[in-house]
PDB file of C-alpha atoms in Angstrom:
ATOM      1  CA  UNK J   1       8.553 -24.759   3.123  1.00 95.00           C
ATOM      2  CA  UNK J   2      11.992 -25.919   4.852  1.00 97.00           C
ATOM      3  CA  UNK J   3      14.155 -23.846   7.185  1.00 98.00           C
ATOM      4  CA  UNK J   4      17.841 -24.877   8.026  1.00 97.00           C
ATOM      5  CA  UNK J   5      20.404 -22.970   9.873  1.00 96.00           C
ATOM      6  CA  UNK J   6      24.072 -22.518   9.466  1.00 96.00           C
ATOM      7  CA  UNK J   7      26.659 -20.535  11.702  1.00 95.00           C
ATOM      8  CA  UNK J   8      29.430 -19.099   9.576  1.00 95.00           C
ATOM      9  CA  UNK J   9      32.904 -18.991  10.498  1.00 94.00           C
ATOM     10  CA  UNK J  10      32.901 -15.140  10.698  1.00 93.00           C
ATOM     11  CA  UNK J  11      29.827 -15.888  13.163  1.00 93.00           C
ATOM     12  CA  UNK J  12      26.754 -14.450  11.135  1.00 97.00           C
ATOM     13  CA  UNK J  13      23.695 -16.673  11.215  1.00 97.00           C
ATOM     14  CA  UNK J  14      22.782 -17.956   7.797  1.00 98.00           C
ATOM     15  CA  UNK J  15      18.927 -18.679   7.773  1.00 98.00           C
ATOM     16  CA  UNK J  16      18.323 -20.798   4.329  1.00 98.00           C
ATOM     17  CA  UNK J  17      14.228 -20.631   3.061  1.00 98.00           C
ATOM     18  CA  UNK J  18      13.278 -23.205   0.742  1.00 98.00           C
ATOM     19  CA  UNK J  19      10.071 -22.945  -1.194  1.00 98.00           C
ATOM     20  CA  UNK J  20       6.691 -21.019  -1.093  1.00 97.00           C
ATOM     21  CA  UNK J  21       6.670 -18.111   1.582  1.00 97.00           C
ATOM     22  CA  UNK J  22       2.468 -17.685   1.369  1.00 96.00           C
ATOM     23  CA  UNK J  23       0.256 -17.496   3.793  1.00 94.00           C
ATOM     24  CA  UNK J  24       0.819 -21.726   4.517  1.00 94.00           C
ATOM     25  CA  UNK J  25       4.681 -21.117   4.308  1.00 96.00           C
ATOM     26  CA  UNK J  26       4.958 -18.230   6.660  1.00 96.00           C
ATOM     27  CA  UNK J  27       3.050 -20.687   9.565  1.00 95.00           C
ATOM     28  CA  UNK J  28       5.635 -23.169   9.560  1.00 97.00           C
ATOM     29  CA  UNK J  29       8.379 -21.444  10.021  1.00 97.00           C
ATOM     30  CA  UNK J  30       7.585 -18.110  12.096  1.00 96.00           C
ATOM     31  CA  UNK J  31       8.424 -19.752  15.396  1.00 96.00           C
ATOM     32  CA  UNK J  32      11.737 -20.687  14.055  1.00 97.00           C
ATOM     33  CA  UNK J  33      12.399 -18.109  12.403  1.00 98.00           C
ATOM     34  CA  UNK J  34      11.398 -15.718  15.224  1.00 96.00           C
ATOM     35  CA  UNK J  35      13.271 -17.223  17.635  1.00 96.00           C
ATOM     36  CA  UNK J  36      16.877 -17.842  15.322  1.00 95.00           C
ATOM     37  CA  UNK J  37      16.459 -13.427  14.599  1.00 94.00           C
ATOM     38  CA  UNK J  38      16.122 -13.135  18.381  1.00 92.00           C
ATOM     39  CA  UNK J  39      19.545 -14.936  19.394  1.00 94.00           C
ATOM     40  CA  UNK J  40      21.437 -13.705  16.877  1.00 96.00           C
ATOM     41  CA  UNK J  41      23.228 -10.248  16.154  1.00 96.00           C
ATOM     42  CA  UNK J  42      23.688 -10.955  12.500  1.00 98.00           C
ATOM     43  CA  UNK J  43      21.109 -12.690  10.077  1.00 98.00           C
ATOM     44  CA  UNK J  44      21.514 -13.495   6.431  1.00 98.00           C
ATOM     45  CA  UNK J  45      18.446 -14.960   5.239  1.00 98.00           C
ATOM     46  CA  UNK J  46      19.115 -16.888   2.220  1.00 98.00           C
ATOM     47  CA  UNK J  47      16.339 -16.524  -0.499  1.00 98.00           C
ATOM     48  CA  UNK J  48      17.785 -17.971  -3.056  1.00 98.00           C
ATOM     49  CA  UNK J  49      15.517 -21.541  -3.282  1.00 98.00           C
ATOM     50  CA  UNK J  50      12.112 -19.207  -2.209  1.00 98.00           C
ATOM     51  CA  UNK J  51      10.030 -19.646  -5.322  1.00 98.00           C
ATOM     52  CA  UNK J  52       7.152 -18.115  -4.115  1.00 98.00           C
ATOM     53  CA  UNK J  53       6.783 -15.176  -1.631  1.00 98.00           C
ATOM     54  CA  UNK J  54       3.358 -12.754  -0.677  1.00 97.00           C
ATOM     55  CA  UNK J  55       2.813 -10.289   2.232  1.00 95.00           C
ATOM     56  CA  UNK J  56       2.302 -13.508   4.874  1.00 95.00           C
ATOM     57  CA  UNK J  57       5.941 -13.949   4.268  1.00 97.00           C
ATOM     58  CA  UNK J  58       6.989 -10.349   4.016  1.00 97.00           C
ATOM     59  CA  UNK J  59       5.619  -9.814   7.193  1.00 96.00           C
ATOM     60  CA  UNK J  60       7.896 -12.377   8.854  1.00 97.00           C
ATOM     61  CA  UNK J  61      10.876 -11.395   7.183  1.00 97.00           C
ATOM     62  CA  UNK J  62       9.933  -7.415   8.388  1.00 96.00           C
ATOM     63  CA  UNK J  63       9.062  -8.608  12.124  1.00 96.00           C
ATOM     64  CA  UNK J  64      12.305 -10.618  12.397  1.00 96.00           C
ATOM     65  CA  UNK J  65      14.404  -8.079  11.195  1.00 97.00           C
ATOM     66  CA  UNK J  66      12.941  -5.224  13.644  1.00 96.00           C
ATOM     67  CA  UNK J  67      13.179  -7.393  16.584  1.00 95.00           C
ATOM     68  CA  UNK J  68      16.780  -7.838  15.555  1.00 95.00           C
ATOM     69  CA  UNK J  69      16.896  -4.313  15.318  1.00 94.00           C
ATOM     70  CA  UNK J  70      16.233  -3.175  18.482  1.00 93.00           C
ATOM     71  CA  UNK J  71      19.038  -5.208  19.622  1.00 92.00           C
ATOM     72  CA  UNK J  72      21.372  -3.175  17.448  1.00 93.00           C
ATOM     73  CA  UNK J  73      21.245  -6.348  15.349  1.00 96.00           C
ATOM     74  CA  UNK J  74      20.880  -6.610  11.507  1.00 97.00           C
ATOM     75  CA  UNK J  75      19.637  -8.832   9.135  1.00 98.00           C
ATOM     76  CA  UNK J  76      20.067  -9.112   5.429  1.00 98.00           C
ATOM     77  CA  UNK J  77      18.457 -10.965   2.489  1.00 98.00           C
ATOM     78  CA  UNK J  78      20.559 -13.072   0.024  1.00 98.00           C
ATOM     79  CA  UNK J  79      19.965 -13.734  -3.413  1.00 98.00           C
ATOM     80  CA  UNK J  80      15.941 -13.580  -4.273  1.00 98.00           C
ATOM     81  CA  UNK J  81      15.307 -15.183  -7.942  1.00 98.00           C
ATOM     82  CA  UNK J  82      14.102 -12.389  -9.798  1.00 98.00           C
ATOM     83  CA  UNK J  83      10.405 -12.251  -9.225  1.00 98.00           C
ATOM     84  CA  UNK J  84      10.567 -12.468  -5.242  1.00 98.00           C
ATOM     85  CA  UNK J  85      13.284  -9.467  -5.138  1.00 98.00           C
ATOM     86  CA  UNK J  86       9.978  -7.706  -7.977  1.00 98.00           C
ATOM     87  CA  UNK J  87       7.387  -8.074  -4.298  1.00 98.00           C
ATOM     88  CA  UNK J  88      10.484  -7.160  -1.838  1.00 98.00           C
ATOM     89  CA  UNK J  89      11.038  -4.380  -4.183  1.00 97.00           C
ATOM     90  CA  UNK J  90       7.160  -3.571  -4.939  1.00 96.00           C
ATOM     91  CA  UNK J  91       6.031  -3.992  -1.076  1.00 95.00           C
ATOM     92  CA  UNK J  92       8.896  -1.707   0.048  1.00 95.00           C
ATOM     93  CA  UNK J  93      10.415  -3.952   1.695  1.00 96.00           C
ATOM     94  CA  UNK J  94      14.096  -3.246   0.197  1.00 97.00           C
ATOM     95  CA  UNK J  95      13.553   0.199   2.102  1.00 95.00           C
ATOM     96  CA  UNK J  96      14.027  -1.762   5.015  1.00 96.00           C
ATOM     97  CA  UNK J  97      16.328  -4.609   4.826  1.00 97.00           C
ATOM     98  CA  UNK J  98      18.921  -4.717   2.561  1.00 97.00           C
ATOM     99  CA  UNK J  99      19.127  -7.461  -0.237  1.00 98.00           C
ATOM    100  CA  UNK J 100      22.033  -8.696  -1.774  1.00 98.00           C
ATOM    101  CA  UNK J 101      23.397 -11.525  -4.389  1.00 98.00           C
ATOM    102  CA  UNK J 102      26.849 -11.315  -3.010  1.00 98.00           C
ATOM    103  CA  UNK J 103      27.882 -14.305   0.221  1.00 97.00           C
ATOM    104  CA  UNK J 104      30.478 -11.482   1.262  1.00 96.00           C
ATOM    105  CA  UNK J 105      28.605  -8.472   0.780  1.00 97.00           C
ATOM    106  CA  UNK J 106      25.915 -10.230   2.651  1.00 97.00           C
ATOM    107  CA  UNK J 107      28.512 -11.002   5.702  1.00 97.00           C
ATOM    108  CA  UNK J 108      29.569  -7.354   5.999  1.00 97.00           C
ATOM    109  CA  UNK J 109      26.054  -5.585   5.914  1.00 97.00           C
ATOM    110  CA  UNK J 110      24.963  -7.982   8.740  1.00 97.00           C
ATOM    111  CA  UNK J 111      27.861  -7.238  10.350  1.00 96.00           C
ATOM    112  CA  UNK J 112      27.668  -3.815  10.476  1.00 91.00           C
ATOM    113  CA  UNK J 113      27.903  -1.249  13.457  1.00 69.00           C
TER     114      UNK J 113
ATOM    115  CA  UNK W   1     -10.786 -19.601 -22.871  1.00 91.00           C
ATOM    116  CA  UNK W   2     -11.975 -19.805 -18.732  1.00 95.00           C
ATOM    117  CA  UNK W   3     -10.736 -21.513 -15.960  1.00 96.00           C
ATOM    118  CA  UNK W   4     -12.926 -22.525 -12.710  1.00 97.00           C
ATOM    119  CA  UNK W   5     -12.039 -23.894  -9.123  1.00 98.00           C
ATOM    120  CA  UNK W   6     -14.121 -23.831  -6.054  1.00 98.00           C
ATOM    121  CA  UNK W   7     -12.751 -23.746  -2.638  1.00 97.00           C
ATOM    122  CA  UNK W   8     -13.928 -22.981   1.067  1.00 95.00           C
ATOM    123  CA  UNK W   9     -11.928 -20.334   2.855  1.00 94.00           C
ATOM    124  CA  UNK W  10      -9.686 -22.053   4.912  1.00 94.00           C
ATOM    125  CA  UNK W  11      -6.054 -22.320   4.923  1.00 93.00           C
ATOM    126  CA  UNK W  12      -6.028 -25.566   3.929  1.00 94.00           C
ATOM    127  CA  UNK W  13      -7.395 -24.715   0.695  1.00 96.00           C
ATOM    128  CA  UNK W  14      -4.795 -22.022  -0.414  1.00 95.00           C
ATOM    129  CA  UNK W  15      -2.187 -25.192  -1.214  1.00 95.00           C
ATOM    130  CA  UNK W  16      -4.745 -26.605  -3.848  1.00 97.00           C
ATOM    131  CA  UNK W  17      -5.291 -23.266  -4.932  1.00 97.00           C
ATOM    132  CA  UNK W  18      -1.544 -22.260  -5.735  1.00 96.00           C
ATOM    133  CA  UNK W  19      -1.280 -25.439  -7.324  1.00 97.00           C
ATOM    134  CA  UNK W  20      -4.665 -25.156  -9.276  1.00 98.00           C
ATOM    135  CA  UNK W  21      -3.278 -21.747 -11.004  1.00 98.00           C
ATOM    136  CA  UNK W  22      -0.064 -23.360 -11.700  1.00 97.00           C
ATOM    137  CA  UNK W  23      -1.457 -26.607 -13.284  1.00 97.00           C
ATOM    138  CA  UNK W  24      -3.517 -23.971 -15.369  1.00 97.00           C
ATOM    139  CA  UNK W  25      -0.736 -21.332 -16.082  1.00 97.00           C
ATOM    140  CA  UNK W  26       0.596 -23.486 -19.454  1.00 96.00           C
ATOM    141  CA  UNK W  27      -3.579 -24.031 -21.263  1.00 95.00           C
ATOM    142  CA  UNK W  28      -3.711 -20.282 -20.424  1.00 96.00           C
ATOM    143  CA  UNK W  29      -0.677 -19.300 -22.635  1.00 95.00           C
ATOM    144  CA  UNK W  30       0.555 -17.368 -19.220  1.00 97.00           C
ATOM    145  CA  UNK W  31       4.083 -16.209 -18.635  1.00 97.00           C
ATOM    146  CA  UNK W  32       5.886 -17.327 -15.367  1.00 97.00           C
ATOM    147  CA  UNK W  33       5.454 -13.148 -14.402  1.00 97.00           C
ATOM    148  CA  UNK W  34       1.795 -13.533 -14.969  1.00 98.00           C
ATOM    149  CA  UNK W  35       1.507 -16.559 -13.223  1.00 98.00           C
ATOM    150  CA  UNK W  36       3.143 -15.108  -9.982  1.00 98.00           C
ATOM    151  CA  UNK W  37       1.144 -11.762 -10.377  1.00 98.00           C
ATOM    152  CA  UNK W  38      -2.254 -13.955 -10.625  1.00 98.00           C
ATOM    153  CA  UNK W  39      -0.728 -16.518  -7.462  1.00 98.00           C
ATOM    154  CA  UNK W  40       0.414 -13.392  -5.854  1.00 98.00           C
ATOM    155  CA  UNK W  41      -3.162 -11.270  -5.996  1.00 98.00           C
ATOM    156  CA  UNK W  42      -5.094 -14.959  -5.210  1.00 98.00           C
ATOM    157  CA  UNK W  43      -2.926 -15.359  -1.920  1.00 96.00           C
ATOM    158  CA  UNK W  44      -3.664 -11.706  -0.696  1.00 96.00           C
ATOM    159  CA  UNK W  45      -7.688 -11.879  -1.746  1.00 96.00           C
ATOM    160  CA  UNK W  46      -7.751 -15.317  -0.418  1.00 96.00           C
ATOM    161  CA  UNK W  47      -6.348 -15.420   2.214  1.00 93.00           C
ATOM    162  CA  UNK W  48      -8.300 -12.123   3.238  1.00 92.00           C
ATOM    163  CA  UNK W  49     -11.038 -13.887   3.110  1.00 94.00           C
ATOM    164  CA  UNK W  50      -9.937 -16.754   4.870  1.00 92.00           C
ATOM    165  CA  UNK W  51      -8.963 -14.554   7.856  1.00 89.00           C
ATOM    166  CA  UNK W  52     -11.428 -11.746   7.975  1.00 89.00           C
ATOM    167  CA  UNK W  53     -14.458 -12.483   6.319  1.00 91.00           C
ATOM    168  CA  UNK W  54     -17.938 -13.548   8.163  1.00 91.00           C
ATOM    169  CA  UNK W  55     -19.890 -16.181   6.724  1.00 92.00           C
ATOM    170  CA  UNK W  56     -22.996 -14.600   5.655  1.00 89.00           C
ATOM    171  CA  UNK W  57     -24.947 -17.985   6.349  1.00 78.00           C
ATOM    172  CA  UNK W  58     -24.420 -20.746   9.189  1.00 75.00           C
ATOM    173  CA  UNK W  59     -22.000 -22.680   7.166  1.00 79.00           C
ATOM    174  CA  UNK W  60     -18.767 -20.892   6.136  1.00 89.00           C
ATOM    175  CA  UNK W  61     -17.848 -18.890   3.040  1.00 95.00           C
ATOM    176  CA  UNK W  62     -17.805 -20.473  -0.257  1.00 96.00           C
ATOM    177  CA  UNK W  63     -15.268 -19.202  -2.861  1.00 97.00           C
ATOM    178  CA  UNK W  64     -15.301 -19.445  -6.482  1.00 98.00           C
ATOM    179  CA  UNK W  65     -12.233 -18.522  -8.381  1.00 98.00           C
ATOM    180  CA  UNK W  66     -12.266 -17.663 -12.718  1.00 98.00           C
ATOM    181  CA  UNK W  67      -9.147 -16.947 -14.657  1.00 98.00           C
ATOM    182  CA  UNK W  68     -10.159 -15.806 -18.282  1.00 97.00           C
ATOM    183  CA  UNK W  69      -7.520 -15.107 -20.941  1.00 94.00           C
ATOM    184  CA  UNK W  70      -7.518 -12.028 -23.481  1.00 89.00           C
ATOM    185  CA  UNK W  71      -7.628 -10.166 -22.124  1.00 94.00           C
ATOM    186  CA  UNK W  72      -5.988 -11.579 -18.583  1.00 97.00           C
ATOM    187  CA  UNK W  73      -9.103 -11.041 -15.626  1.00 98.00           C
ATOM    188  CA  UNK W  74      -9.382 -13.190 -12.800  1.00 98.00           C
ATOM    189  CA  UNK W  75     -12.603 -13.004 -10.843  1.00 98.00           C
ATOM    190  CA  UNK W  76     -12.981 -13.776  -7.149  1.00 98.00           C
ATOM    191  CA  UNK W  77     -16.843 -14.805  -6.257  1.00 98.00           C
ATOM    192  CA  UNK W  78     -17.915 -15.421  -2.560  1.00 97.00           C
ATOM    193  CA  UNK W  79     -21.085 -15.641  -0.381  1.00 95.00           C
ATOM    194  CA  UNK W  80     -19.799 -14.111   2.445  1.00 95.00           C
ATOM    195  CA  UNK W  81     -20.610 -10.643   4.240  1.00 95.00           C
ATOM    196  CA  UNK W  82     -20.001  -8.159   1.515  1.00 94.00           C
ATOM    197  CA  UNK W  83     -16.415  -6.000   2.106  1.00 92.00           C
ATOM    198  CA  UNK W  84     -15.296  -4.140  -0.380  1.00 93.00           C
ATOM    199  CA  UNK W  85     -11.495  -3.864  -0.145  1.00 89.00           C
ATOM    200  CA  UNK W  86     -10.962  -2.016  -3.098  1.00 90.00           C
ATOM    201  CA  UNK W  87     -12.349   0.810  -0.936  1.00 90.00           C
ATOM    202  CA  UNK W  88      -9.551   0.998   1.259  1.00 87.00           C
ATOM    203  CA  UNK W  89      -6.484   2.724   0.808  1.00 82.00           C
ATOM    204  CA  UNK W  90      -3.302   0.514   0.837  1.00 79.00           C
ATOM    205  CA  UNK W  91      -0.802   1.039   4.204  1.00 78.00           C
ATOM    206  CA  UNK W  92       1.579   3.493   3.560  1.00 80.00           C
ATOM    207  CA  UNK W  93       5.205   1.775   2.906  1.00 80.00           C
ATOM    208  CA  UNK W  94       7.033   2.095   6.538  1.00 87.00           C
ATOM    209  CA  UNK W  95       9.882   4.803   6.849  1.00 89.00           C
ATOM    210  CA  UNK W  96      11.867   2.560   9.524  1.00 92.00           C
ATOM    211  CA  UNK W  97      12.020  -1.346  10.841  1.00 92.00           C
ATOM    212  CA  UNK W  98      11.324   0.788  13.769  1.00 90.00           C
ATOM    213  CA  UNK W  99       7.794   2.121  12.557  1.00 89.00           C
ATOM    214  CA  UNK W 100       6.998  -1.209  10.661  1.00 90.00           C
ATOM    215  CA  UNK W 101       4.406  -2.879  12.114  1.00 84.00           C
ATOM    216  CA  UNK W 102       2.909  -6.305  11.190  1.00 77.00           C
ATOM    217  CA  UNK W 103       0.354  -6.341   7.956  1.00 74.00           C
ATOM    218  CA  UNK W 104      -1.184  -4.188   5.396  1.00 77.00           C
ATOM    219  CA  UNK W 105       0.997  -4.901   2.734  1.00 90.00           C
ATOM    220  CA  UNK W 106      -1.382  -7.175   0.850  1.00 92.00           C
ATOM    221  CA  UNK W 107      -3.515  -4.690  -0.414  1.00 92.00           C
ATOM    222  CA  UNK W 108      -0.615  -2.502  -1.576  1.00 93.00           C
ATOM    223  CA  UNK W 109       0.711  -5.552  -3.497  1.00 96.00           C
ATOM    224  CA  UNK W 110      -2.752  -6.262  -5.086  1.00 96.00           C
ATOM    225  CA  UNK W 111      -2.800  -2.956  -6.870  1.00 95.00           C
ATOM    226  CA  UNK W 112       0.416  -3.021  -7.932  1.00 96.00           C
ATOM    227  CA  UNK W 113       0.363  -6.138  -9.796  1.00 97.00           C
ATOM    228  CA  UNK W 114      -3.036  -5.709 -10.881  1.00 98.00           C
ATOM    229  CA  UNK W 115      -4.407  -2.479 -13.958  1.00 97.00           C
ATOM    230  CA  UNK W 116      -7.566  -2.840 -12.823  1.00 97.00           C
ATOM    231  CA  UNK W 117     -10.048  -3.452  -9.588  1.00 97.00           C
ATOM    232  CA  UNK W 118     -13.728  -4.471  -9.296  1.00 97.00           C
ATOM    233  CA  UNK W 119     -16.164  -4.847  -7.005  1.00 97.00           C
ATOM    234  CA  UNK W 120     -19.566  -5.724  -7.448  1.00 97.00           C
ATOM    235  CA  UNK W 121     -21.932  -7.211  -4.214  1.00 97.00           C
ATOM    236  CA  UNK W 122     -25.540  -8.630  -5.004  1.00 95.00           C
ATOM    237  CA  UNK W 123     -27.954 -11.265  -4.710  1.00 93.00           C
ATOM    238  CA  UNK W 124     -25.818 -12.538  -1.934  1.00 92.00           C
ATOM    239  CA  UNK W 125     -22.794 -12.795  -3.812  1.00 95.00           C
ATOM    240  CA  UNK W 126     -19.494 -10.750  -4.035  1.00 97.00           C
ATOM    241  CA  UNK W 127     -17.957 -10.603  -6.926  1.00 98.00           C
ATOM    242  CA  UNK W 128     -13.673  -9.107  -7.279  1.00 98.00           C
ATOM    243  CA  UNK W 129     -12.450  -8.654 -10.754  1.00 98.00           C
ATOM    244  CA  UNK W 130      -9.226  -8.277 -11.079  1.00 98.00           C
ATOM    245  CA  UNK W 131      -7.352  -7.130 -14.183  1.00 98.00           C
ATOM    246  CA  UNK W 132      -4.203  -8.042 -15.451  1.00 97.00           C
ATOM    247  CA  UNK W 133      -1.434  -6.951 -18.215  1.00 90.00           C
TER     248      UNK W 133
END
């Protein structure tokens, strides 16, 4: 599991996921993940290269996002392969943070009031 | 056609088994959906165990792990303290980020990518049987 970071131009935080988000996965990079959703007002977490993802993973996805939350921040997920978006779907996690296959799209929801 | 793999529960097993269900996925004739559903339900069952369960005996909790094809049932054997989670009901799905709170989605995932659940505790061993489209 590798986590990078990117600031864009229009200053949203682009968190990029590579590989399996199980249990294993989700221990690497909850620090780091943690601690990118706490400094920043507006996360999109890029899914697209996450093969694998179960509720180990969910869980830091849903914790990061409600921190960011009750900093009036917002986070957004970008472009789950088919299957993962099936558990974010599933799990009810969609309820909660929105996903999105669109870069822009993505930059606006995070940006949000 | 069956498929066996034994495993302590520790974290550092879950790796081998992920990898163990995809090495088998192809000799089982199993579609990439099936494959996640069966690497999905192993994870949450797993790592349940891993994290919750109490060694019955001194020496931690042995796990033994069957995929059978047609039709699709993967079985979950260990020796530790029996716990039944099909008995419990699955969290309710949070209304709000606000009222989320960390865990309980496992279970909910379990049964939704599973047709069937089984649970089945004696001589020392607990047995999960899980079904599968």
């Amino acid at each position: 599991m590798d986590i990078r970071f990117e600031q864009l131009s229009s200053g949203v935080a682009v968190i990029r996921l590579k590989g399996r988000l199980d249990i294993t996965g989700a221990m690497k990079i909850d620090v780091q993940f943690a601690a990118v959703a706490a400094a920043n007002r507006a996360v999109v977490v890029d899914l697209g290269e996450v093969e694998f993802l179960a509720s180990m993973g969910l869980r830091t996805l849903i914790m990061g996002a409600k921190s960011m939350r009750s900093k009036a921040g917002r986070m957004v997920l970008y472009r789950p392969i088919p299957l993962v978006e099936e558990v974010l779907v599933t799990s009810g996690t969609t309820t909660l943070i929105p996903v999105v296959h669109d870069l822009a799209e993505a930059e606006a929801q995070a940006q949000a009031a | 056609m069956i498929r066996e793999v034994q495993l302590s529960a520790e974290v550092a097993e879950m790796p081998r088994l992920a990898a163990w269900v995809e090495a088998e996925a192809p000799g089982l004739g199993l579609s990439d959906r099936q494959t996640y559903a069966i690497q999905l339900c192993l994870e949450e069952v797993v790592a349940n165990l891993v994290m919750h369960a109490r060694p019955a005996a001194g020496a931690g909790i042995a796990v033994t792990v069957r995929i059978e094809d047609a039709p699709l049932r993967v079985t979950v054997e260990d020796d530790a303290e029996p716990f039944d989670l099909t008995a419990l009901a699955p969290a309710a799905p949070a209304s709000s980020l606000e009222a989320a709170e960390a865990g309980g989605l496992g279970l909910g995932l379990v049964t939704a990518y599973t047709t069937a659940r089984e649970y089945r505790s004696e001589g020392g061993l607990n047995r999960l049987t899980l079904a599968f489209d």
